Amino acid sequence: MPREVAFQRCIDPACAATFGIREILNKCPKCGALVDVAYDENKLRLPKKLSGLGVAPKELKGLAATSGVWRFHQLLPFAPAGKVVSIGEGRTILAAGAPAAEYAGMKPGRLFLQYEGLNPSGSFKDNGMAGAFTHARMVGAKMACCASTGNTSASLAAFAAATGLMKAAVFVGSGKIAIGKLSQALDYGALTYEIEGDFDDAMRRVVEVSADLGLYLVNSLNPFRLEGQKTIMYRVLEGLGWQVPDWIVCPAGNLGNTSAFGKAFEELYQLGLIKRKPRIASINSTGADSFSVWWNDGRMRWNDHKFDRALVDRRYAKLDSRELKTNTIASAIEINRPVNLAKGLRALAWTDGLVRAVPDEAILDAKAVVGLCGYGCEPASAASVAGAKFLVEEGVIGRDERVVCIITGHHLKAPDVTVGYHSYTGEKFHHKFGEFGIRAAKLPNVPVRLPNDRAAIVAELRRASGR
Ligand code: F0G
């Protein structure tokens, strides 16, 4: 049988079973490993040079013709260009971020912010959701579901409402979802379920329930999600005039981004479109740092899928017994059982990458710096800038290397955290999620209280502006 341009393949090299593109697989039916979307290189229609990428094919219809995902259709042609789904995602920018460069200790002009907050639902998730929805439509799904720390659910809800193609059911951990994200799922009309427990609990249940009921799962276990997320890297390259940066620094939760970014560069490299790959730095919060602990303390590596599973089992046992607690203000990455662990390890092997963990205090200060760049972000996103600073201080990232920090989510996802930080004058930072060990906010912008009096206001502005 002639093979189609796209198919699915088990990521374990010892199995490498292949499956048709219309199958719904969250894992390999033969061995249980994750699966990739793969392409027959000889059937891809590619430009000779990298700079020829990103030109929207003529067949794209409606909003898809404006999509920052689908104009790279040549590199993710698992559905015909005329049949892809879009809500106008991926029209995002690479910003200079001078204050962030300075903060991280980089030379001017060497650190960039890839600002994914510009997506319709306000986070990078819309890139992947365009892929997952396209596949969901291919297979005739009627209802899609996900577990979420808030952004996947907002994105799924937005796609379901804006396209009218299917219903959405979202599962979130009780109480641990940023207010902006919860408001989106409710506003866009998704069935919204708060499961007792945290994200990891909700994730486990949604995998079971979707199998029980035949619902289409759009978490990043779904390989079509990751295809859409590859395009973030194509836009980074485009933003850099098609030059490859030295480092991509991204927050790490379920490791969907880490996995997708690694795949994007490995494919470009295999296709001969780039001559070298950037190194990927995957950044956990210290409040949910399984990946960092496994990588740095346990020396866990990809090792052709034979990574040390005993380390995983040991940590999960500690999490089950509550000996280990998960808690971070960066609620989006409050994830200690990353579903894409194997693909994440593979991505770091492909890109000579690494993992670090940064504390909440560093995340919140870095978040304030991203705000000062004129592109605010939610706490989890700032792990990238905090991580870059950490790696510069460690001497791992050179001051004149070229670094791109992925700003994954919009500032208005968690405005309560922002206002709390900037109003902070006390000993402890209080938030409804709990109390966070922040000794002092480095960059507070405390609102000034003034009497309702013209002279007093003039006097204050005179003082502040030195006039
Ligand atoms: N940044 C933000 C803003 C996120 O929402 C997430 C994940 C991540 C980073 C981590 O990305 O999983 O690819 O490593 N949020 C998911 C959600 C889990 O449910 O919205 P990852």
Coordinates of C-alpha atoms and ligand atoms in Angstrom, one line a residue:
M1 CA 0.0 0.0 0.0
P2 CA 1.5 3.4 -0.9
R3 CA 2.2 5.3 2.3
E4 CA 0.6 8.7 2.7
V5 CA 2.7 11.8 3.3
A6 CA 1.9 11.7 7.0
F7 CA 1.5 8.7 9.4
Q8 CA 1.9 8.0 13.1
R9 CA 4.9 6.2 14.6
C10 CA 5.8 4.9 18.0
I11 CA 8.7 6.9 19.5
D12 CA 10.4 3.9 21.0
P13 CA 13.1 2.9 18.4
A14 CA 12.8 -0.7 19.6
C15 CA 9.1 -0.7 18.5
A16 CA 8.7 2.0 15.9
A17 CA 5.3 0.6 14.9
T18 CA 3.5 2.8 12.4
F19 CA -0.2 3.7 12.1
G20 CA -2.5 5.6 9.8
I21 CA -3.0 9.3 10.2
R22 CA -6.7 8.8 11.0
E23 CA -6.2 6.7 14.1
I24 CA -6.8 8.3 17.5
L25 CA -3.8 7.3 19.5
N26 CA -2.5 8.7 22.8
K27 CA 0.0 5.9 23.1
C28 CA 1.3 3.1 20.9
P29 CA -1.2 0.2 21.0
K30 CA 1.7 -2.3 20.7
C31 CA 4.0 -1.1 23.5
G32 CA 2.4 1.8 25.3
A33 CA 5.0 4.4 24.4
L34 CA 4.0 7.9 23.0
V35 CA 3.5 8.4 19.3
D36 CA 4.7 11.0 16.9
V37 CA 3.2 12.4 13.7
A38 CA 5.8 11.5 11.1
Y39 CA 6.2 12.4 7.4
D40 CA 7.6 10.7 4.3
E41 CA 10.5 13.1 3.5
N42 CA 10.3 12.3 -0.2
K43 CA 6.7 13.4 -0.3
L44 CA 7.1 16.7 1.5
R45 CA 7.0 19.8 -0.8
L46 CA 9.6 22.1 0.6
P47 CA 11.4 25.2 -0.4
K48 CA 15.2 24.9 -1.1
K49 CA 16.0 27.5 1.5
L50 CA 14.7 28.1 5.0
S51 CA 13.7 31.6 4.1
G52 CA 11.2 30.2 1.6
L53 CA 9.1 28.9 4.5
G54 CA 6.0 30.5 5.9
V55 CA 4.3 31.6 2.7
A56 CA 0.6 30.6 3.2
P57 CA -0.5 28.0 0.5
K58 CA -3.3 29.2 -1.7
E59 CA -5.6 26.4 -0.7
L60 CA -6.0 27.8 2.9
K61 CA -9.6 29.0 3.4
G62 CA -11.0 31.7 5.7
L63 CA -9.1 32.4 8.9
A64 CA -6.7 29.6 8.1
A65 CA -5.3 31.9 5.4
T66 CA -4.2 34.3 8.2
S67 CA -3.0 31.6 10.6
G68 CA 0.6 31.7 11.8
V69 CA 0.3 27.9 12.2
W70 CA -1.0 27.0 8.8
R71 CA 1.2 29.2 6.7
F72 CA 3.8 26.6 7.6
H73 CA 1.6 23.8 6.3
Q74 CA 4.5 22.4 4.3
L75 CA 6.0 21.2 7.6
L76 CA 2.8 19.7 9.1
P77 CA 0.8 18.4 6.1
F78 CA -1.2 15.7 7.9
A79 CA -4.4 17.2 6.6
P80 CA -5.0 18.8 3.1
A81 CA -4.5 22.6 3.3
G82 CA -8.1 23.2 2.3
K83 CA -9.4 21.2 5.3
V84 CA -7.5 22.7 8.3
V85 CA -9.2 24.4 11.3
S86 CA -8.2 27.8 12.5
I87 CA -9.5 30.6 14.8
G88 CA -6.7 32.9 13.7
E89 CA -4.0 31.5 15.9
G90 CA -0.2 32.0 15.8
R91 CA -0.1 35.7 14.7
T92 CA 2.5 36.3 17.3
I93 CA 5.7 38.3 17.5
L94 CA 9.4 38.1 18.5
A95 CA 10.1 41.2 20.6
A96 CA 13.4 42.7 21.6
G97 CA 12.9 42.8 25.4
A98 CA 15.8 45.1 26.3
P99 CA 14.9 45.2 30.0
A100 CA 14.8 41.4 30.1
A101 CA 18.2 41.2 28.4
E102 CA 19.7 43.5 30.9
Y103 CA 18.0 41.7 33.8
A104 CA 19.3 38.3 32.6
G105 CA 22.9 39.7 32.3
M106 CA 22.9 39.5 28.6
K107 CA 24.5 42.0 26.2
P108 CA 22.0 44.4 24.6
G109 CA 20.1 42.9 21.7
R110 CA 20.9 39.3 22.6
L111 CA 17.7 38.3 24.4
F112 CA 14.3 38.1 22.7
L113 CA 10.8 37.3 23.8
Q114 CA 8.6 35.2 21.7
Y115 CA 5.3 36.6 22.8
E116 CA 2.6 33.9 22.5
G117 CA 0.1 35.9 24.6
L118 CA -1.2 37.4 21.3
N119 CA -3.1 34.2 20.5
P120 CA -6.9 34.4 20.4
S121 CA -7.2 32.6 23.8
G122 CA -4.1 34.4 25.1
S123 CA -1.6 31.5 25.2
F124 CA 0.6 29.4 23.0
K125 CA -2.0 26.5 23.3
D126 CA -3.9 27.8 20.3
N127 CA -1.0 26.8 18.0
G128 CA -1.4 23.2 19.1
M129 CA -5.2 23.3 19.3
A130 CA -5.3 24.2 15.6
G131 CA -3.6 20.9 15.0
A132 CA -5.7 18.8 17.3
F133 CA -9.0 20.3 16.1
T134 CA -8.0 19.7 12.5
H135 CA -7.4 16.0 13.4
A136 CA -10.5 15.8 15.5
R137 CA -12.5 17.0 12.5
M138 CA -10.8 14.5 10.2
V139 CA -11.9 11.7 12.5
G140 CA -15.4 13.0 13.0
A141 CA -15.1 13.7 16.8
K142 CA -18.3 15.1 18.4
M143 CA -16.8 16.1 21.8
A144 CA -13.3 17.0 22.8
C145 CA -11.9 17.1 26.4
C146 CA -8.8 17.9 28.3
A147 CA -7.3 18.2 31.8
S148 CA -5.8 21.6 32.3
T149 CA -4.0 24.1 34.6
G150 CA -6.2 26.6 32.7
N151 CA -4.7 27.5 29.3
T152 CA -5.5 24.2 27.4
S153 CA -9.0 24.4 28.7
A154 CA -9.4 28.1 27.6
S155 CA -8.0 27.2 24.2
L156 CA -10.2 24.1 23.7
A157 CA -13.2 26.1 24.8
A158 CA -12.4 28.9 22.4
F159 CA -11.9 26.5 19.5
A160 CA -15.2 24.7 20.2
A161 CA -17.1 27.9 20.5
A162 CA -15.5 29.7 17.6
T163 CA -15.7 26.8 15.1
G164 CA -18.9 25.2 16.3
L165 CA -17.4 21.9 15.3
M166 CA -17.8 20.0 18.6
K167 CA -18.6 20.4 22.3
A168 CA -15.9 20.9 24.9
A169 CA -15.5 19.3 28.3
V170 CA -12.7 20.6 30.5
F171 CA -11.3 19.2 33.8
V172 CA -9.4 21.3 36.2
G173 CA -7.9 20.7 39.6
S174 CA -10.1 22.2 42.3
G175 CA -9.1 25.8 43.3
K176 CA -5.8 25.8 41.4
I177 CA -6.7 27.7 38.2
A178 CA -5.9 31.3 37.5
I179 CA -9.0 33.4 37.5
G180 CA -8.6 34.7 33.9
K181 CA -8.4 31.1 32.6
L182 CA -11.4 29.8 34.5
S183 CA -13.4 32.9 33.2
Q184 CA -12.6 31.9 29.7
A185 CA -13.8 28.3 29.9
L186 CA -17.0 29.5 31.5
D187 CA -17.5 32.4 29.0
Y188 CA -16.9 30.2 25.9
G189 CA -19.5 27.8 27.2
A190 CA -17.4 24.7 27.9
L191 CA -18.7 22.0 30.3
T192 CA -16.3 22.8 33.2
Y193 CA -15.5 20.2 35.9
E194 CA -13.4 20.9 38.9
I195 CA -11.9 17.6 40.0
E196 CA -10.9 17.3 43.7
G197 CA -7.1 17.3 43.6
D198 CA -4.5 18.9 41.4
F199 CA -3.8 18.9 37.7
D200 CA -2.0 15.5 37.8
D201 CA -5.1 14.0 39.3
A202 CA -7.4 15.6 36.7
M203 CA -5.0 14.4 33.9
R204 CA -5.1 10.8 35.1
R205 CA -9.0 10.9 35.2
V206 CA -9.5 12.5 31.8
V207 CA -7.3 9.9 30.1
E208 CA -9.6 7.2 31.7
V209 CA -12.8 8.9 31.0
S210 CA -12.0 9.8 27.4
A211 CA -11.2 6.1 26.8
D212 CA -14.5 5.0 28.5
L213 CA -16.6 7.4 26.4
G214 CA -14.7 7.7 23.2
L215 CA -14.1 11.5 23.7
Y216 CA -11.4 13.2 21.7
L217 CA -8.5 14.1 24.0
V218 CA -6.7 17.3 23.2
N219 CA -4.0 17.3 25.9
S220 CA -0.4 17.2 24.5
L221 CA -0.4 13.4 24.7
N222 CA -2.2 14.0 21.4
P223 CA 0.6 14.1 18.8
F224 CA -1.3 16.6 16.5
R225 CA -1.2 19.2 19.3
L226 CA 2.6 19.1 19.1
E227 CA 2.6 19.5 15.3
G228 CA 0.9 22.9 15.7
Q229 CA 3.3 23.9 18.5
K230 CA 6.3 23.3 16.2
T231 CA 5.3 26.5 14.3
I232 CA 6.3 28.7 17.3
M233 CA 9.9 27.8 16.4
Y234 CA 9.4 28.5 12.7
R235 CA 8.2 32.0 13.7
V236 CA 11.1 32.5 16.0
L237 CA 13.5 31.7 13.1
E238 CA 11.5 34.0 10.9
G239 CA 11.7 36.8 13.5
L240 CA 15.5 36.3 13.6
G241 CA 15.8 36.7 9.8
W242 CA 16.0 32.9 9.5
Q243 CA 19.0 32.6 11.7
V244 CA 19.2 29.9 14.3
P245 CA 19.5 31.2 17.9
D246 CA 21.9 29.6 20.4
W247 CA 19.2 29.0 23.0
I248 CA 15.5 28.5 23.3
V249 CA 14.4 28.8 27.0
C250 CA 10.9 27.7 27.8
P251 CA 8.8 27.0 30.9
A252 CA 8.4 23.2 31.5
G253 CA 5.1 21.6 32.7
N254 CA 3.8 18.7 30.7
L255 CA 6.8 19.1 28.4
G256 CA 4.7 19.6 25.3
N257 CA 6.6 22.7 24.2
T258 CA 10.0 21.1 25.0
S259 CA 9.0 18.1 22.9
A260 CA 7.5 20.1 20.0
F261 CA 10.4 22.5 19.8
G262 CA 12.9 19.7 19.7
K263 CA 11.0 18.0 17.0
A264 CA 10.7 21.2 15.0
F265 CA 14.5 21.7 14.9
E266 CA 15.4 18.0 14.5
E267 CA 13.1 17.8 11.4
L268 CA 14.5 21.0 9.9
Y269 CA 18.0 19.6 10.5
Q270 CA 17.2 16.2 9.0
L271 CA 15.7 18.0 6.0
G272 CA 18.9 20.0 5.5
L273 CA 17.1 23.3 6.1
I274 CA 19.3 24.3 9.1
K275 CA 22.9 23.4 9.7
R276 CA 22.8 23.5 13.5
K277 CA 20.2 23.3 16.2
P278 CA 19.7 25.7 19.2
R279 CA 20.1 24.2 22.7
I280 CA 16.8 23.9 24.6
A281 CA 16.6 24.9 28.2
S282 CA 13.5 23.6 29.9
I283 CA 12.6 25.4 33.1
N284 CA 10.6 24.0 36.0
S285 CA 9.4 25.9 39.1
T286 CA 11.1 24.5 42.2
G287 CA 7.5 24.0 43.5
A288 CA 6.9 21.3 40.8
D289 CA 10.4 20.1 39.7
S290 CA 10.2 16.4 38.9
F291 CA 11.8 16.9 35.5
S292 CA 14.7 18.9 37.0
V293 CA 15.2 16.4 39.8
W294 CA 15.3 13.5 37.4
W295 CA 17.6 15.3 34.9
N296 CA 20.0 16.9 37.3
D297 CA 20.0 14.7 40.4
G298 CA 19.1 11.4 38.8
R299 CA 21.1 12.0 35.5
M300 CA 18.0 10.7 33.6
R301 CA 18.6 10.8 29.9
W302 CA 16.7 9.7 26.8
N303 CA 18.9 6.7 26.1
D304 CA 16.8 5.6 23.1
H305 CA 13.7 5.4 25.3
K306 CA 15.4 3.3 27.9
F307 CA 15.4 6.1 30.4
D308 CA 15.5 5.2 34.1
R309 CA 11.8 4.5 35.0
A310 CA 12.7 3.5 38.5
L311 CA 13.4 7.2 39.2
V312 CA 9.9 8.0 38.0
D313 CA 8.2 5.3 40.0
R314 CA 10.1 6.4 43.2
R315 CA 9.0 10.0 42.8
Y316 CA 5.4 9.1 42.0
A317 CA 5.3 6.9 45.2
K318 CA 6.4 9.9 47.2
L319 CA 3.8 12.1 45.5
D320 CA 1.1 9.5 46.1
S321 CA 2.0 9.3 49.8
R322 CA 2.1 13.1 50.0
E323 CA 5.6 13.0 51.3
L324 CA 6.3 15.4 48.4
K325 CA 4.1 18.4 47.9
T326 CA 3.5 20.3 44.7
N327 CA 3.0 24.1 45.1
T328 CA 3.9 27.0 42.9
I329 CA 2.5 30.5 42.2
A330 CA 3.2 29.5 38.5
S331 CA 0.0 27.5 38.5
A332 CA 0.2 26.7 34.8
I333 CA 3.3 24.6 35.4
E334 CA 2.3 23.1 38.7
I335 CA 2.8 19.7 37.1
N336 CA 4.9 16.9 38.7
R337 CA 4.0 14.0 36.4
P338 CA 4.8 15.3 32.9
V339 CA 3.0 13.2 30.4
N340 CA 5.5 14.0 27.6
L341 CA 8.5 12.9 29.7
A342 CA 9.9 10.6 27.0
K343 CA 9.5 13.1 24.2
G344 CA 11.0 15.8 26.4
L345 CA 14.1 13.7 27.1
R346 CA 14.4 13.0 23.4
A347 CA 14.1 16.7 22.5
L348 CA 16.9 17.5 25.0
A349 CA 19.1 14.7 23.5
W350 CA 18.5 16.1 20.0
T351 CA 19.4 19.6 21.0
D352 CA 22.0 19.1 23.7
G353 CA 19.5 20.7 26.1
L354 CA 19.2 20.9 29.8
V355 CA 16.7 21.4 32.7
R356 CA 16.8 23.8 35.5
A357 CA 14.3 24.8 38.3
V358 CA 13.7 28.4 39.5
P359 CA 11.9 29.4 42.7
D360 CA 8.7 31.4 42.8
E361 CA 10.5 34.5 44.0
A362 CA 12.7 34.6 40.8
I363 CA 9.7 33.8 38.6
L364 CA 7.7 36.8 40.0
D365 CA 10.7 39.2 39.7
A366 CA 11.2 38.0 36.1
K367 CA 7.5 38.5 35.4
A368 CA 7.8 42.1 36.5
V369 CA 10.7 42.5 34.0
V370 CA 8.7 41.1 31.2
G371 CA 6.0 43.6 32.1
L372 CA 8.6 46.4 31.8
C373 CA 9.3 45.2 28.3
G374 CA 5.7 46.2 27.5
Y375 CA 4.6 42.6 27.1
G376 CA 3.2 41.3 30.3
C377 CA 2.9 37.6 31.0
E378 CA 1.5 35.2 33.5
P379 CA 3.8 33.7 36.2
A380 CA 4.7 30.4 34.5
S381 CA 5.8 32.2 31.3
A382 CA 8.4 34.2 33.3
A383 CA 10.1 31.0 34.3
S384 CA 11.8 31.3 30.9
V385 CA 13.4 34.7 31.7
A386 CA 14.2 33.6 35.3
G387 CA 15.8 30.5 33.8
A388 CA 17.9 32.5 31.3
K389 CA 19.2 34.7 34.1
F390 CA 20.0 31.7 36.2
L391 CA 21.9 30.0 33.3
V392 CA 23.8 33.3 32.6
E393 CA 24.9 33.4 36.2
E394 CA 25.9 29.8 36.1
G395 CA 28.1 30.6 33.0
V396 CA 26.2 28.1 30.9
I397 CA 24.7 30.8 28.6
G398 CA 27.3 33.2 27.3
R399 CA 26.4 37.0 27.6
D400 CA 26.6 37.4 23.9
E401 CA 24.9 34.3 22.8
R402 CA 21.5 34.7 21.2
V403 CA 18.7 33.6 23.5
V404 CA 14.9 33.4 22.9
C405 CA 12.6 33.1 25.9
I406 CA 9.2 31.8 25.1
I407 CA 6.5 33.9 26.7
T408 CA 3.7 31.4 26.8
G409 CA 0.8 33.2 28.3
H410 CA -0.8 36.6 28.5
H411 CA -0.5 38.9 31.4
L412 CA -4.3 39.1 32.0
K413 CA -4.5 35.4 32.7
A414 CA -3.6 36.0 36.3
P415 CA -3.9 39.8 37.0
D416 CA -4.4 39.2 40.7
V417 CA -0.8 37.9 41.0
T418 CA 0.5 41.0 39.2
V419 CA -1.4 43.4 41.4
G420 CA -0.5 41.4 44.5
Y421 CA 3.2 41.6 43.6
H422 CA 3.2 45.3 42.7
S423 CA 1.3 46.2 45.9
Y424 CA 3.5 44.1 48.0
T425 CA 5.0 45.8 51.0
G426 CA 4.7 43.2 53.7
E427 CA 6.7 40.2 54.9
K428 CA 4.9 37.4 53.0
F429 CA 3.2 37.4 49.6
H430 CA -0.4 36.2 50.1
H431 CA -2.4 34.8 47.3
K432 CA -5.6 32.8 47.4
F433 CA -3.5 29.8 46.2
G434 CA -1.5 30.1 49.5
E435 CA 1.4 31.9 51.0
F436 CA 4.6 32.1 48.9
G437 CA 8.1 32.5 50.3
I438 CA 9.0 35.8 48.8
R439 CA 11.4 37.8 50.8
A440 CA 11.1 41.0 48.9
A441 CA 9.6 42.0 45.5
K442 CA 12.6 43.5 43.7
L443 CA 10.6 45.6 41.2
P444 CA 7.3 46.6 43.0
N445 CA 5.3 49.4 41.4
V446 CA 3.2 50.3 44.4
P447 CA 0.1 52.3 43.6
V448 CA 0.3 55.7 45.3
R449 CA -2.8 56.9 47.3
L450 CA -3.6 60.5 46.9
P451 CA -6.3 62.7 48.4
N452 CA -9.0 64.1 46.0
D453 CA -7.2 67.4 45.9
R454 CA -5.7 69.3 42.9
A455 CA -2.7 70.8 44.7
A456 CA -1.7 67.6 46.4
I457 CA -1.9 65.7 43.0
V458 CA 0.2 68.4 41.3
A459 CA 2.8 68.3 44.2
E460 CA 3.1 64.6 43.9
L461 CA 3.5 64.6 40.1
R462 CA 6.1 67.4 40.4
R463 CA 8.0 65.3 42.9
A464 CA 7.8 62.2 40.7
S465 CA 8.7 63.9 37.4
G466 CA 11.3 66.3 38.9
R467 CA 9.6 69.4 37.4
Ligands
F0G1 N1 3.3 28.1 30.2 C1 1.9 28.2 30.3 C2 1.3 29.6 30.3 C3 1.1 27.0 30.3 O1 -0.2 27.1 30.4 C4 1.8 25.8 30.3 C5 1.0 24.6 30.3 C6 3.2 25.7 30.2 C7 3.9 26.9 30.1 C8 3.9 24.5 30.2 O2 3.9 23.9 28.9 O3 3.1 21.7 29.3 O4 4.2 22.3 27.2 O5 5.5 22.1 29.3 N2 -0.2 24.5 30.6 C9 -1.1 23.3 30.5 C10 -2.5 23.7 30.6 C11 -0.6 22.2 31.2 O6 -3.3 22.8 31.0 O7 -2.9 24.8 30.2 P1 4.2 22.4 28.6

